[in-house]
Structures are given as structure tokens and as C-alpha cells.
Amino acid sequence: MGRAVAVATACVQAPIEGVRDAVRKRIGDERFAVWFGEASWSFASGSTTEVVIRVGAGITHQWLERTFRFDIEAAVRSVCGNDARVTWESVAEVPPAIETPSSRPLIGSPPRPRETVGLVVSPGIQLSIVDSGPDAPPPSSIPSRRSARGRGEYIVGACNRMAWAAVEIAASRPGEMSPLVIHGPGGVGKSHLLEEACRRARKLHPGMQAVLLSAEQFTTSFLQALHGRGLPGFRRSIRSADILAIDDLQFFVGKRATIQELQQTIDALCRQGKQIIVACDKDLDALGDLGSDLLGRLRGGMTARLLPPDYDVRRGIVTALGQSRGLEIPDDVVHHVATSMTRHARELAGAVNRLEATSHMLGLPITLDLAEEALADLVRSSSRCLRLPDIERAVCGAFGIEEGGLQSSRRSRAVSHPRMLAMYLARKHTRAALSEIGGYFGRRSHSTVVTAHKSVASWLTAKTPIVLGGVAWDVGEAIRHVEDILRAT
């Protein structure tokens, strides 16, 4: 993993907020909030002259370093002295499913905008020019749009903000970050973002050609052209595009001739300063069978990760789906669906479909009782079987506790509060007996587990803040943070 350090003797007197403020002044509040709202800024342990910039939320640091290196070095040196130097560190392996401590208001970051943007729900992708038309609204006011599968909204949150920002740049300034690779599990919105990139680019740049197709369609069209002697025409149609978006990159694995054609296509488009966007269900490191040549070309651009929707995004999706269908879904039902259906947006759409059908069939309004009964089987199938080690790793990872810390005999609040939270989550998400939970977390009795569960429940009711990992957390927010990490692993 790379590491970013800014060294200067004057940093002894400078708080880290001063460095952040200097960077914000140089690049602007909006750009700072988008690209560094999820970043952690701190002095390195053992030295007050080192500033470590850790970048997370599903994005690697290489592109940020290339883009902002001059401004950040200048800002750090203005605070810490002329000897400062800057490198970077990525922490994407611990996905921040909701706001992390490093991006909370405690450190003075401007609030990140909560934005709702247009969504096209995965219609059948065709090899064609994507054109929003001359009468389409400006990007800042895009309404929900009906597609082949329905209507909805793309809700932007911490789980997808970086990928959305990257798509906006690719659409507004094609070729600046090319190729752009978007990756994440199924149902998190990769196809939607590809469609939106093409639509926005065509709106912002009239006359621009944006070609959107799946990897299967690229392969089929290429093979038909190859065997039918139509290869020159295929290449002209693909390589004349200003933006080429390809979905399901993993489909190319094992197709050597098609991979070679794709490499040549990427080379041709990059030489012309055109934009390539690809989406896949795995990180590039897990797609080694695509070959080092193709992966090398893709790593030369930018990679953005899409995480499963966090709680706030899930609430937004359920609310938007209900509004688009004219359904009155009470807040407690929205909360129930958002906390029960946690894997991807398709589950949420299925839950709203079930609620609508059940309400219509019974002639009853949608209530929490109706929702719990109607969705019971969907909730059971969505649930993942968790074990006590899963809970321990998630809590330790969320709050910076060393491995084995929750099983120690220490009684300080820095350990006891996270341990109590882990016991509460173990009772909620595992089938372990009270004695098993107590034994796992430091050989404690079953009565200790009961007491811990009651304490956390009372904190939730009273909205009592607790300190976890040196940061004050709302208990409900802390629990959702750990649960989102559990879902993402």
C-alpha cells in the first residue's frame, strides 16, 4: 500500500485542521468535499512533522495524487514549511459504508451535498448512440425517468459518491480520466451509472457520440464482423465514439481474440483523447485472467468502487420508489424495509412490489404490521448467517481496535464500550447462546451479555453519545456503521 507523508519542521505548531483548511482554500469547498470529504488527515505516529492523507470510500489514491499533488504540496508547505513533501495512502479495503469519523463535522469538513439524480433502471442495452435530446433538462434538475423496467431515482450517498463524482467528470470533461473503471457487486448501480454518463455527456456536448453496450454485445458484434468480413466497419463504428461505455467487463475472461480487440480499441480511443468507461463486478486485481496488457491499460486511468447501499441510501430508494408509484409508505415501514433488505437495490424494489401487491389484494393501507407479514419470507432469504468472529472483526475494524482487544480482560471504556456493542450485535445477528457470546468475548458470564444488551438498548432509546475509537458517536449511527461493514464483507 502506498503512503502519503508531508514533512516539515514547522508542523509542530500547526494543528491538522490548519493543513486541511489550507488545502480547501486552494481547491475550493466543493472539490474538497467531493474528493476529500472521506479522507483522513493526521500526523504520523512518532513524528509531529509527518502528515498522513488516507483516501478511502472505494477510490484509489493514484488519480487524486496526479490531479491535486501540486495544490496539496503547496498548501502543506504554506503551513508546515518549505521542506514538506507529499505522498498518499489508500484504505479502500475498509469500506466506509456511512459517514466515517474522518468525515464527521468534528474535523470541520463542509457538509457533503445530499443529491438526488436521474436513474435509468437497466433497460436492454443496445449498440446505438445514446442521446438525451435537445429538450432534456440540465444535469442539476434531472427528474426521475421512465425506463424499460420502471421508474426510480439514483440516490447518491457515501457508498457511491466517489463513483458518481468520477462519472460526472467523465461526462463533463471526456478523456481527462480515461479509462474509468467502476466496480462493485451486482445490484449497486453500475449499469445505471454507465447510462447516466452517456446521457449527461450528450446533453453537455451536443453532437457528441456516446456508445453504450455490454461486453457480450461487443463480443458478438466483433465476431460477426470478423467472420463476415465486416471488421473495418465495426472498428469505425466503435472507434468513432467520443465516449465508449462497456458493461460486464468480466464477461471477456477467456476470450483472447476479443480481449486483443478491446486493447486495440482502448489504445485508439486514448490516442484521440476519447473517454472509455467500463464496469465490472470485481476489482481489477481479481480479474487477472483478462491479461496483464489489458489490466495495465485499465489501471492507467481511474478506478472507483461502488459499495452496497448504506442505510440512508436504502431509505432514499424505498421512499423514491413509493413516491413514483403513488404509494403512501409510512416512515416506520421505510425503516423496516431499509434495515431488513440490505444487499442491493433490487431487493428493495422487490419489497416495494410486494407491499404494493399485498395492499392492493387486501384493500388495506400499508402499515408496519402488514409489511412485517408480507415481507417475512423476503427478509429471511436476505439474511446472512453471521458468526461471532464476523462481529468481532467488524467492530474492531470500525473503531480501530487491535485484534483480540475485545477478548481481553481490560475494563477501560475504550474497550468495554465496543465490547458491549459487539455483544449487542451478536445477540441481534447470530444464533449464539448467551453463554457462548460471553465466553467468546473474554470468558464473561451470560448475565454480563444480558447487561450489555440492556445498556446498549438504553443508549439507543436515550440517544446517548458514546466514544468509540476516540470519536463521539451516536449509538444508532455506530451500529449502522458496523452493520454496513458486515454486509460489505
Short mmCIF file of C-alpha atoms in Angstrom, two decimals:
data_model
loop_
_atom_site.label_atom_id
_atom_site.label_comp_id
_atom_site.label_asym_id
_atom_site.label_seq_id
_atom_site.Cartn_x
_atom_site.Cartn_y
_atom_site.Cartn_z
CA MET A 1 0.00 0.00 0.00
CA GLY A 2 1.26 3.44 -0.88
CA ARG A 3 1.83 6.04 1.83
CA ALA A 4 1.40 9.81 1.83
CA VAL A 5 3.56 11.94 4.08
CA ALA A 6 4.19 15.68 4.24
CA VAL A 7 7.28 16.55 6.28
CA ALA A 8 8.11 19.97 7.72
CA THR A 9 9.55 21.18 10.99
CA ALA A 10 7.01 23.97 11.38
CA CYS A 11 4.20 21.40 11.74
CA VAL A 12 4.97 21.14 15.44
CA GLN A 13 2.85 24.23 15.99
CA ALA A 14 0.23 23.58 13.29
CA PRO A 15 -2.98 21.62 14.02
CA ILE A 16 -4.03 19.20 11.30
CA GLU A 17 -7.14 21.32 10.70
CA GLY A 18 -4.85 24.09 9.54
CA VAL A 19 -3.45 21.86 6.82
CA ARG A 20 -6.94 20.82 5.73
CA ASP A 21 -8.15 24.42 5.66
CA ALA A 22 -5.17 25.44 3.52
CA VAL A 23 -5.96 22.68 1.01
CA ARG A 24 -9.64 23.63 0.98
CA LYS A 25 -8.81 27.25 0.22
CA ARG A 26 -6.62 26.24 -2.74
CA ILE A 27 -9.00 23.79 -4.43
CA GLY A 28 -12.38 25.16 -3.27
CA ASP A 29 -15.01 23.90 -0.85
CA GLU A 30 -16.97 21.89 -3.42
CA ARG A 31 -14.00 19.99 -4.86
CA PHE A 32 -12.63 19.39 -1.37
CA ALA A 33 -15.96 17.97 -0.17
CA VAL A 34 -16.29 15.63 -3.18
CA TRP A 35 -12.74 14.28 -3.32
CA PHE A 36 -11.50 14.60 0.26
CA GLY A 37 -14.72 14.51 2.32
CA GLU A 38 -14.00 10.83 3.07
CA ALA A 39 -10.26 11.28 3.63
CA SER A 40 -8.42 11.07 6.96
CA TRP A 41 -5.73 13.65 7.72
CA SER A 42 -3.38 13.12 10.66
CA PHE A 43 0.19 13.49 11.87
CA ALA A 44 2.06 10.20 11.69
CA SER A 45 2.66 8.45 14.99
CA GLY A 46 6.07 9.13 16.44
CA SER A 47 6.60 12.30 14.46
CA THR A 48 4.84 15.65 14.54
CA THR A 49 6.44 16.54 11.19
CA GLU A 50 4.58 13.96 9.09
CA VAL A 51 1.04 14.41 7.75
CA VAL A 52 -0.67 11.25 6.53
CA ILE A 53 -3.51 11.60 4.00
CA ARG A 54 -5.60 8.44 3.83
CA VAL A 55 -8.11 8.16 0.99
CA GLY A 56 -10.98 5.69 1.18
CA ALA A 57 -14.62 5.29 0.02
CA GLY A 58 -13.79 2.94 -2.83
CA ILE A 59 -11.23 5.01 -4.70
CA THR A 60 -7.50 4.55 -5.18
CA HIS A 61 -5.13 7.41 -4.49
CA GLN A 62 -3.12 7.45 -7.74
CA TRP A 63 -5.52 9.63 -9.73
CA LEU A 64 -6.05 12.01 -6.81
CA GLU A 65 -2.27 12.33 -6.44
CA ARG A 66 -1.81 13.16 -10.11
CA THR A 67 -4.64 15.68 -10.07
CA PHE A 68 -4.12 17.50 -6.76
CA ARG A 69 -0.44 16.94 -5.96
CA PHE A 70 0.72 20.48 -6.74
CA ASP A 71 -2.08 22.17 -4.75
CA ILE A 72 -1.73 19.88 -1.74
CA GLU A 73 2.05 20.17 -1.59
CA ALA A 74 1.79 23.95 -1.80
CA ALA A 75 -0.87 24.05 0.91
CA VAL A 76 1.07 21.77 3.25
CA ARG A 77 4.26 23.76 2.77
CA SER A 78 2.45 27.00 3.46
CA VAL A 79 1.51 25.61 6.87
CA CYS A 80 4.44 23.31 7.65
CA GLY A 81 7.37 24.89 5.88
CA ASN A 82 9.29 24.54 2.65
CA ASP A 83 10.72 21.08 3.41
CA ALA A 84 7.32 19.40 3.23
CA ARG A 85 6.82 16.52 0.82
CA VAL A 86 3.61 14.64 -0.07
CA THR A 87 2.69 11.01 -0.85
CA TRP A 88 -0.60 9.07 -0.45
CA GLU A 89 -2.28 6.09 1.23
CA SER A 90 -5.44 4.18 0.20
CA VAL A 91 -7.65 2.50 2.78
CA ALA A 92 -10.38 1.22 0.45
CA GLU A 93 -10.15 -2.26 1.97
CA VAL A 94 -12.14 -0.95 4.96
CA PRO A 95 -15.21 0.41 3.11
CA PRO A 96 -16.84 3.39 4.82
CA ALA A 97 -20.46 2.40 4.37
CA ILE A 98 -21.72 5.53 6.12
CA GLU A 99 -20.03 8.71 7.26
CA THR A 100 -16.77 7.76 8.92
CA PRO A 101 -15.20 9.57 11.87
CA SER A 102 -12.75 11.21 9.49
CA SER A 103 -15.59 12.90 7.63
CA ARG A 104 -17.77 13.87 10.57
CA PRO A 105 -18.39 17.55 11.46
CA LEU A 106 -15.89 17.20 14.34
CA ILE A 107 -12.99 17.96 11.99
CA GLY A 108 -14.57 20.95 10.31
CA SER A 109 -15.32 19.48 6.89
CA PRO A 110 -18.10 21.25 5.00
CA PRO A 111 -21.23 19.09 4.79
CA ARG A 112 -21.22 16.91 1.70
CA PRO A 113 -24.21 17.62 -0.52
CA ARG A 114 -27.05 15.11 -0.42
CA GLU A 115 -28.05 14.85 -4.05
CA THR A 116 -30.73 13.03 -5.99
CA VAL A 117 -30.05 12.45 -9.66
CA GLY A 118 -31.71 10.76 -12.59
CA LEU A 119 -31.88 6.97 -12.85
CA VAL A 120 -32.43 4.64 -15.75
CA VAL A 121 -33.20 1.18 -14.40
CA SER A 122 -31.14 -1.16 -16.64
CA PRO A 123 -33.11 -1.39 -19.87
CA GLY A 124 -31.82 -3.76 -22.53
CA ILE A 125 -28.55 -2.24 -23.67
CA GLN A 126 -28.26 -1.78 -27.42
CA LEU A 127 -25.38 -0.88 -29.69
CA SER A 128 -26.57 2.60 -30.52
CA ILE A 129 -25.91 6.27 -29.96
CA VAL A 130 -27.24 7.44 -26.60
CA ASP A 131 -28.81 10.87 -26.98
CA SER A 132 -30.80 12.68 -24.33
CA GLY A 133 -32.23 15.04 -26.94
CA PRO A 134 -32.15 18.82 -27.14
CA ASP A 135 -35.03 19.33 -24.73
CA ALA A 136 -33.54 17.39 -21.82
CA PRO A 137 -33.25 19.33 -18.52
CA PRO A 138 -29.88 20.48 -17.23
CA PRO A 139 -27.95 17.99 -15.08
CA SER A 140 -28.77 19.84 -11.87
CA SER A 141 -32.52 19.31 -12.34
CA ILE A 142 -32.83 15.83 -13.84
CA PRO A 143 -36.16 14.28 -12.82
CA SER A 144 -36.89 10.60 -12.49
CA ARG A 145 -37.17 9.00 -15.92
CA ARG A 146 -39.26 6.02 -17.02
CA SER A 147 -37.28 3.12 -18.47
CA ALA A 148 -37.95 -0.31 -19.86
CA ARG A 149 -38.22 -1.72 -16.36
CA GLY A 150 -39.87 1.05 -14.40
CA ARG A 151 -39.16 4.38 -12.83
CA GLY A 152 -36.93 5.46 -9.99
CA GLU A 153 -34.18 7.75 -8.76
CA TYR A 154 -30.46 7.27 -8.31
CA ILE A 155 -29.75 8.20 -4.71
CA VAL A 156 -26.22 9.43 -4.01
CA GLY A 157 -24.64 8.66 -0.64
CA ALA A 158 -21.35 7.69 0.97
CA CYS A 159 -21.47 4.26 -0.67
CA ASN A 160 -21.44 5.62 -4.23
CA ARG A 161 -20.44 9.29 -4.03
CA MET A 162 -16.92 8.81 -5.39
CA ALA A 163 -18.09 6.73 -8.35
CA TRP A 164 -20.79 9.28 -9.12
CA ALA A 165 -18.29 12.16 -8.96
CA ALA A 166 -15.96 10.27 -11.31
CA VAL A 167 -18.80 9.72 -13.78
CA GLU A 168 -19.69 13.40 -13.68
CA ILE A 169 -16.11 14.33 -14.56
CA ALA A 170 -16.00 11.73 -17.35
CA ALA A 171 -19.21 13.14 -18.81
CA SER A 172 -18.31 16.81 -18.47
CA ARG A 173 -14.62 16.52 -19.45
CA PRO A 174 -14.31 13.36 -21.57
CA GLY A 175 -10.82 11.92 -21.79
CA GLU A 176 -9.49 13.62 -18.67
CA MET A 177 -9.65 10.40 -16.65
CA SER A 178 -9.69 7.58 -19.16
CA PRO A 179 -10.18 4.69 -18.83
CA LEU A 180 -12.60 4.94 -15.90
CA VAL A 181 -13.28 1.60 -14.20
CA ILE A 182 -16.36 1.24 -11.98
CA HIS A 183 -16.55 -1.98 -9.97
CA GLY A 184 -18.83 -3.45 -7.34
CA PRO A 185 -21.17 -6.38 -6.66
CA GLY A 186 -24.42 -6.89 -8.52
CA GLY A 187 -27.32 -4.55 -7.88
CA VAL A 188 -25.35 -1.49 -6.76
CA GLY A 189 -25.98 0.64 -9.88
CA LYS A 190 -23.05 0.10 -12.25
CA SER A 191 -25.20 -0.11 -15.39
CA HIS A 192 -27.19 2.91 -14.26
CA LEU A 193 -24.04 4.99 -13.95
CA LEU A 194 -22.84 3.99 -17.42
CA GLU A 195 -26.16 5.08 -18.92
CA GLU A 196 -26.14 8.31 -16.98
CA ALA A 197 -22.58 9.09 -18.10
CA CYS A 198 -23.58 8.74 -21.76
CA ARG A 199 -26.78 10.72 -21.32
CA ARG A 200 -25.08 13.57 -19.48
CA ALA A 201 -22.18 13.76 -21.91
CA ARG A 202 -24.57 14.02 -24.86
CA LYS A 203 -26.52 16.76 -23.10
CA LEU A 204 -23.45 18.76 -22.12
CA HIS A 205 -21.76 18.36 -25.52
CA PRO A 206 -24.36 18.44 -28.35
CA GLY A 207 -23.32 16.25 -31.23
CA MET A 208 -21.14 14.00 -29.09
CA GLN A 209 -21.40 10.28 -29.83
CA ALA A 210 -21.71 8.02 -26.78
CA VAL A 211 -21.84 4.27 -27.42
CA LEU A 212 -23.07 2.02 -24.63
CA LEU A 213 -23.00 -1.77 -24.91
CA SER A 214 -22.46 -4.86 -22.82
CA ALA A 215 -19.33 -6.98 -23.05
CA GLU A 216 -21.46 -9.71 -24.62
CA GLN A 217 -22.71 -7.35 -27.32
CA PHE A 218 -19.16 -6.13 -28.00
CA THR A 219 -18.02 -9.76 -28.36
CA THR A 220 -20.93 -10.81 -30.57
CA SER A 221 -20.61 -7.80 -32.85
CA PHE A 222 -16.85 -8.27 -33.13
CA LEU A 223 -17.09 -11.98 -34.00
CA GLN A 224 -19.86 -11.38 -36.54
CA ALA A 225 -17.77 -8.66 -38.16
CA LEU A 226 -14.66 -10.84 -38.09
CA HIS A 227 -16.30 -13.84 -39.76
CA GLY A 228 -18.39 -11.73 -42.14
CA ARG A 229 -15.51 -9.54 -43.31
CA GLY A 230 -17.12 -6.50 -41.73
CA LEU A 231 -14.29 -5.77 -39.30
CA PRO A 232 -13.38 -2.33 -40.73
CA GLY A 233 -16.96 -1.17 -40.37
CA PHE A 234 -17.18 -2.48 -36.80
CA ARG A 235 -13.99 -0.67 -35.85
CA ARG A 236 -15.15 2.58 -37.45
CA SER A 237 -18.46 2.48 -35.55
CA ILE A 238 -16.78 1.79 -32.21
CA ARG A 239 -13.67 3.95 -32.54
CA SER A 240 -15.54 7.00 -33.83
CA ALA A 241 -17.31 7.26 -30.47
CA ASP A 242 -16.39 10.13 -28.17
CA ILE A 243 -17.42 8.02 -25.18
CA LEU A 244 -17.36 4.21 -25.20
CA ALA A 245 -19.04 2.58 -22.18
CA ILE A 246 -18.82 -1.20 -21.75
CA ASP A 247 -20.71 -3.12 -19.06
CA ASP A 248 -19.80 -6.51 -17.51
CA LEU A 249 -16.08 -6.44 -18.26
CA GLN A 250 -15.67 -9.82 -16.53
CA PHE A 251 -17.50 -11.43 -19.48
CA PHE A 252 -14.30 -11.06 -21.56
CA VAL A 253 -12.38 -13.59 -19.42
CA GLY A 254 -11.17 -16.44 -21.62
CA LYS A 255 -11.93 -14.65 -24.93
CA ARG A 256 -8.41 -13.90 -26.14
CA ALA A 257 -9.29 -12.54 -29.59
CA THR A 258 -11.91 -10.19 -28.14
CA ILE A 259 -9.54 -9.03 -25.39
CA GLN A 260 -6.95 -8.19 -28.04
CA GLU A 261 -9.55 -6.21 -30.00
CA LEU A 262 -10.59 -4.36 -26.85
CA GLN A 263 -6.95 -3.48 -26.09
CA GLN A 264 -6.53 -2.03 -29.56
CA THR A 265 -9.81 -0.14 -29.22
CA ILE A 266 -8.72 1.39 -25.91
CA ASP A 267 -5.37 2.38 -27.41
CA ALA A 268 -7.06 4.01 -30.41
CA LEU A 269 -9.54 5.97 -28.30
CA CYS A 270 -6.90 7.09 -25.79
CA ARG A 271 -4.67 8.38 -28.60
CA GLN A 272 -7.60 10.52 -29.74
CA GLY A 273 -8.29 11.79 -26.21
CA LYS A 274 -11.63 9.96 -26.06
CA GLN A 275 -13.33 8.59 -22.94
CA ILE A 276 -13.60 4.89 -22.06
CA ILE A 277 -15.77 3.73 -19.14
CA VAL A 278 -16.03 0.10 -18.11
CA ALA A 279 -17.94 -1.63 -15.33
CA CYS A 280 -17.20 -4.97 -13.71
CA ASP A 281 -18.29 -6.97 -10.67
CA LYS A 282 -14.79 -7.37 -9.20
CA ASP A 283 -11.71 -5.30 -8.52
CA LEU A 284 -9.16 -5.43 -11.34
CA ASP A 285 -6.81 -7.43 -9.10
CA ALA A 286 -9.39 -10.23 -9.11
CA LEU A 287 -9.61 -10.27 -12.93
CA GLY A 288 -6.09 -11.46 -13.65
CA ASP A 289 -7.38 -13.77 -16.40
CA LEU A 290 -8.00 -10.70 -18.55
CA GLY A 291 -4.24 -10.48 -19.02
CA SER A 292 -1.61 -8.05 -17.83
CA ASP A 293 -1.74 -5.97 -21.03
CA LEU A 294 -5.44 -5.10 -20.77
CA LEU A 295 -5.30 -4.65 -16.99
CA GLY A 296 -2.27 -2.37 -17.38
CA ARG A 297 -4.22 -0.13 -19.75
CA LEU A 298 -7.21 0.00 -17.39
CA ARG A 299 -5.04 0.81 -14.36
CA GLY A 300 -3.63 3.79 -16.25
CA GLY A 301 -6.89 5.66 -15.72
CA MET A 302 -9.02 5.73 -12.59
CA THR A 303 -10.81 3.08 -10.53
CA ALA A 304 -13.91 3.81 -8.43
CA ARG A 305 -15.68 1.30 -6.22
CA LEU A 306 -19.43 1.05 -5.68
CA LEU A 307 -20.43 -0.37 -2.30
CA PRO A 308 -23.77 -1.93 -1.35
CA PRO A 309 -26.26 0.83 -0.47
CA ASP A 310 -25.92 2.10 3.08
CA TYR A 311 -28.88 2.79 5.35
CA ASP A 312 -29.53 6.36 4.20
CA VAL A 313 -29.37 5.38 0.54
CA ARG A 314 -31.68 2.40 1.13
CA ARG A 315 -34.20 4.70 2.80
CA GLY A 316 -33.97 7.09 -0.12
CA ILE A 317 -34.53 4.28 -2.64
CA VAL A 318 -37.61 2.96 -0.84
CA THR A 319 -39.07 6.45 -0.47
CA ALA A 320 -38.42 7.30 -4.13
CA LEU A 321 -39.95 4.03 -5.37
CA GLY A 322 -43.03 4.60 -3.24
CA GLN A 323 -43.47 8.16 -4.47
CA SER A 324 -43.04 7.15 -8.10
CA ARG A 325 -45.92 4.67 -7.73
CA GLY A 326 -48.18 6.88 -5.67
CA LEU A 327 -47.85 4.68 -2.58
CA GLU A 328 -48.12 6.04 0.94
CA ILE A 329 -45.34 4.24 2.80
CA PRO A 330 -45.08 5.34 6.45
CA ASP A 331 -41.68 6.15 7.93
CA ASP A 332 -41.67 3.07 10.18
CA VAL A 333 -42.26 0.85 7.14
CA VAL A 334 -39.49 2.61 5.20
CA HIS A 335 -37.19 1.99 8.17
CA HIS A 336 -38.23 -1.68 8.37
CA VAL A 337 -37.54 -2.28 4.68
CA ALA A 338 -34.25 -0.34 4.74
CA THR A 339 -32.93 -2.28 7.74
CA SER A 340 -34.18 -5.70 6.58
CA MET A 341 -33.34 -5.69 2.86
CA THR A 342 -29.69 -4.78 2.85
CA ARG A 343 -27.87 -6.44 -0.04
CA HIS A 344 -28.78 -4.39 -3.11
CA ALA A 345 -31.36 -2.11 -4.71
CA ARG A 346 -33.15 -4.95 -6.50
CA GLU A 347 -34.18 -6.38 -3.12
CA LEU A 348 -35.65 -3.03 -2.15
CA ALA A 349 -37.61 -2.83 -5.41
CA GLY A 350 -38.89 -6.36 -4.83
CA ALA A 351 -40.01 -5.42 -1.32
CA VAL A 352 -41.91 -2.37 -2.59
CA ASN A 353 -43.52 -4.55 -5.28
CA ARG A 354 -44.66 -6.99 -2.59
CA LEU A 355 -46.03 -4.19 -0.41
CA GLU A 356 -47.97 -2.70 -3.32
CA ALA A 357 -49.43 -6.06 -4.38
CA THR A 358 -50.39 -7.08 -0.82
CA SER A 359 -52.00 -3.73 -0.08
CA HIS A 360 -53.97 -3.89 -3.33
CA MET A 361 -55.03 -7.50 -2.83
CA LEU A 362 -56.25 -6.99 0.74
CA GLY A 363 -57.61 -3.49 0.22
CA LEU A 364 -55.63 -2.27 3.22
CA PRO A 365 -53.23 0.64 3.68
CA ILE A 366 -49.53 -0.14 4.06
CA THR A 367 -48.70 -0.40 7.77
CA LEU A 368 -45.81 -1.86 9.74
CA ASP A 369 -47.85 -4.95 10.68
CA LEU A 370 -48.77 -5.56 7.05
CA ALA A 371 -45.18 -5.04 5.95
CA GLU A 372 -43.74 -7.42 8.55
CA GLU A 373 -46.15 -10.18 7.49
CA ALA A 374 -45.90 -9.56 3.74
CA LEU A 375 -42.10 -9.37 3.69
CA ALA A 376 -41.29 -12.09 6.23
CA ASP A 377 -40.04 -14.62 3.68
CA LEU A 378 -38.05 -11.98 1.77
CA VAL A 379 -36.38 -10.85 4.99
CA ARG A 380 -35.41 -14.43 5.87
CA SER A 381 -33.89 -15.05 2.45
CA SER A 382 -31.97 -11.76 2.64
CA SER A 383 -30.43 -12.53 6.00
CA ARG A 384 -26.82 -13.72 6.07
CA CYS A 385 -25.64 -16.22 8.68
CA LEU A 386 -23.08 -14.35 10.77
CA ARG A 387 -20.64 -15.77 13.32
CA LEU A 388 -19.07 -14.25 16.39
CA PRO A 389 -15.68 -13.74 14.68
CA ASP A 390 -17.50 -11.74 11.95
CA ILE A 391 -18.93 -9.42 14.61
CA GLU A 392 -15.55 -9.06 16.31
CA ARG A 393 -13.70 -8.19 13.09
CA ALA A 394 -16.33 -5.65 12.04
CA VAL A 395 -16.34 -3.84 15.40
CA CYS A 396 -12.54 -3.81 15.64
CA GLY A 397 -12.22 -2.58 12.05
CA ALA A 398 -14.87 0.11 12.50
CA PHE A 399 -13.34 1.67 15.60
CA GLY A 400 -9.63 0.96 15.25
CA ILE A 401 -9.30 -1.68 17.98
CA GLU A 402 -6.37 -4.09 17.81
CA GLU A 403 -7.03 -7.75 17.06
CA GLY A 404 -8.05 -9.61 20.21
CA GLY A 405 -8.84 -6.40 22.09
CA LEU A 406 -12.49 -7.29 22.65
CA GLN A 407 -11.47 -10.65 24.17
CA SER A 408 -9.06 -9.09 26.63
CA SER A 409 -9.73 -8.54 30.34
CA ARG A 410 -9.35 -4.77 30.06
CA ARG A 411 -12.22 -2.75 31.53
CA SER A 412 -11.45 0.74 30.22
CA ARG A 413 -14.24 2.39 28.23
CA ALA A 414 -12.06 2.38 25.14
CA VAL A 415 -12.52 -1.40 25.11
CA SER A 416 -15.59 -2.07 27.25
CA HIS A 417 -17.97 0.07 25.17
CA PRO A 418 -17.02 -1.55 21.85
CA ARG A 419 -17.22 -4.95 23.59
CA MET A 420 -20.75 -4.18 24.81
CA LEU A 421 -21.69 -3.08 21.29
CA ALA A 422 -20.28 -6.34 19.92
CA MET A 423 -22.33 -8.38 22.40
CA TYR A 424 -25.46 -6.46 21.43
CA LEU A 425 -24.83 -7.12 17.73
CA ALA A 426 -24.01 -10.76 18.44
CA ARG A 427 -27.42 -11.24 20.07
CA LYS A 428 -29.08 -9.42 17.17
CA HIS A 429 -27.33 -11.11 14.25
CA THR A 430 -26.18 -14.56 15.40
CA ARG A 431 -27.83 -17.63 16.86
CA ALA A 432 -25.18 -17.99 19.54
CA ALA A 433 -26.34 -18.66 23.08
CA LEU A 434 -25.73 -16.09 25.82
CA SER A 435 -23.05 -18.27 27.41
CA GLU A 436 -21.32 -18.71 24.04
CA ILE A 437 -21.27 -14.94 23.42
CA GLY A 438 -19.93 -14.25 26.91
CA GLY A 439 -17.29 -16.95 26.58
CA TYR A 440 -16.11 -15.64 23.24
CA PHE A 441 -15.75 -12.04 24.41
CA GLY A 442 -13.37 -12.61 27.33
CA ARG A 443 -14.88 -15.54 29.23
CA ARG A 444 -17.70 -13.49 30.64
CA SER A 445 -20.94 -14.83 32.08
CA HIS A 446 -24.28 -14.86 30.32
CA SER A 447 -25.56 -12.21 32.77
CA THR A 448 -22.81 -9.85 31.53
CA VAL A 449 -24.13 -10.27 27.99
CA VAL A 450 -27.68 -9.50 29.14
CA THR A 451 -26.48 -6.39 30.97
CA ALA A 452 -24.51 -5.23 27.91
CA HIS A 453 -27.56 -5.72 25.67
CA LYS A 454 -29.77 -3.71 28.03
CA SER A 455 -27.20 -0.93 28.29
CA VAL A 456 -26.86 -0.53 24.52
CA ALA A 457 -30.65 -0.64 24.12
CA SER A 458 -30.99 2.15 26.70
CA TRP A 459 -28.33 4.21 24.88
CA LEU A 460 -30.34 3.81 21.69
CA THR A 461 -33.55 4.94 23.36
CA ALA A 462 -31.92 7.93 25.05
CA LYS A 463 -29.75 8.73 22.00
CA THR A 464 -26.74 8.77 24.31
CA PRO A 465 -23.43 9.55 22.58
CA ILE A 466 -20.53 7.20 23.32
CA VAL A 467 -16.84 7.43 22.48
CA LEU A 468 -15.58 4.73 20.12
CA GLY A 469 -12.09 4.82 18.68
CA GLY A 470 -11.55 8.27 20.15
CA VAL A 471 -14.58 9.77 18.37
CA ALA A 472 -18.03 10.59 19.78
CA TRP A 473 -20.68 8.51 18.03
CA ASP A 474 -24.45 8.41 18.11
CA VAL A 475 -25.13 4.78 19.11
CA GLY A 476 -27.61 4.18 16.29
CA GLU A 477 -25.12 5.54 13.76
CA ALA A 478 -22.33 3.37 15.19
CA ILE A 479 -24.49 0.25 14.93
CA ARG A 480 -25.43 1.00 11.32
CA HIS A 481 -21.74 1.61 10.54
CA VAL A 482 -20.78 -1.85 11.82
CA GLU A 483 -23.75 -3.50 10.09
CA ASP A 484 -22.84 -1.94 6.77
CA ILE A 485 -19.28 -3.26 7.13
CA LEU A 486 -20.72 -6.71 7.85
CA ARG A 487 -22.81 -6.52 4.68
CA ALA A 488 -19.87 -5.37 2.57
CA THR A 489 -17.57 -8.24 3.60
#
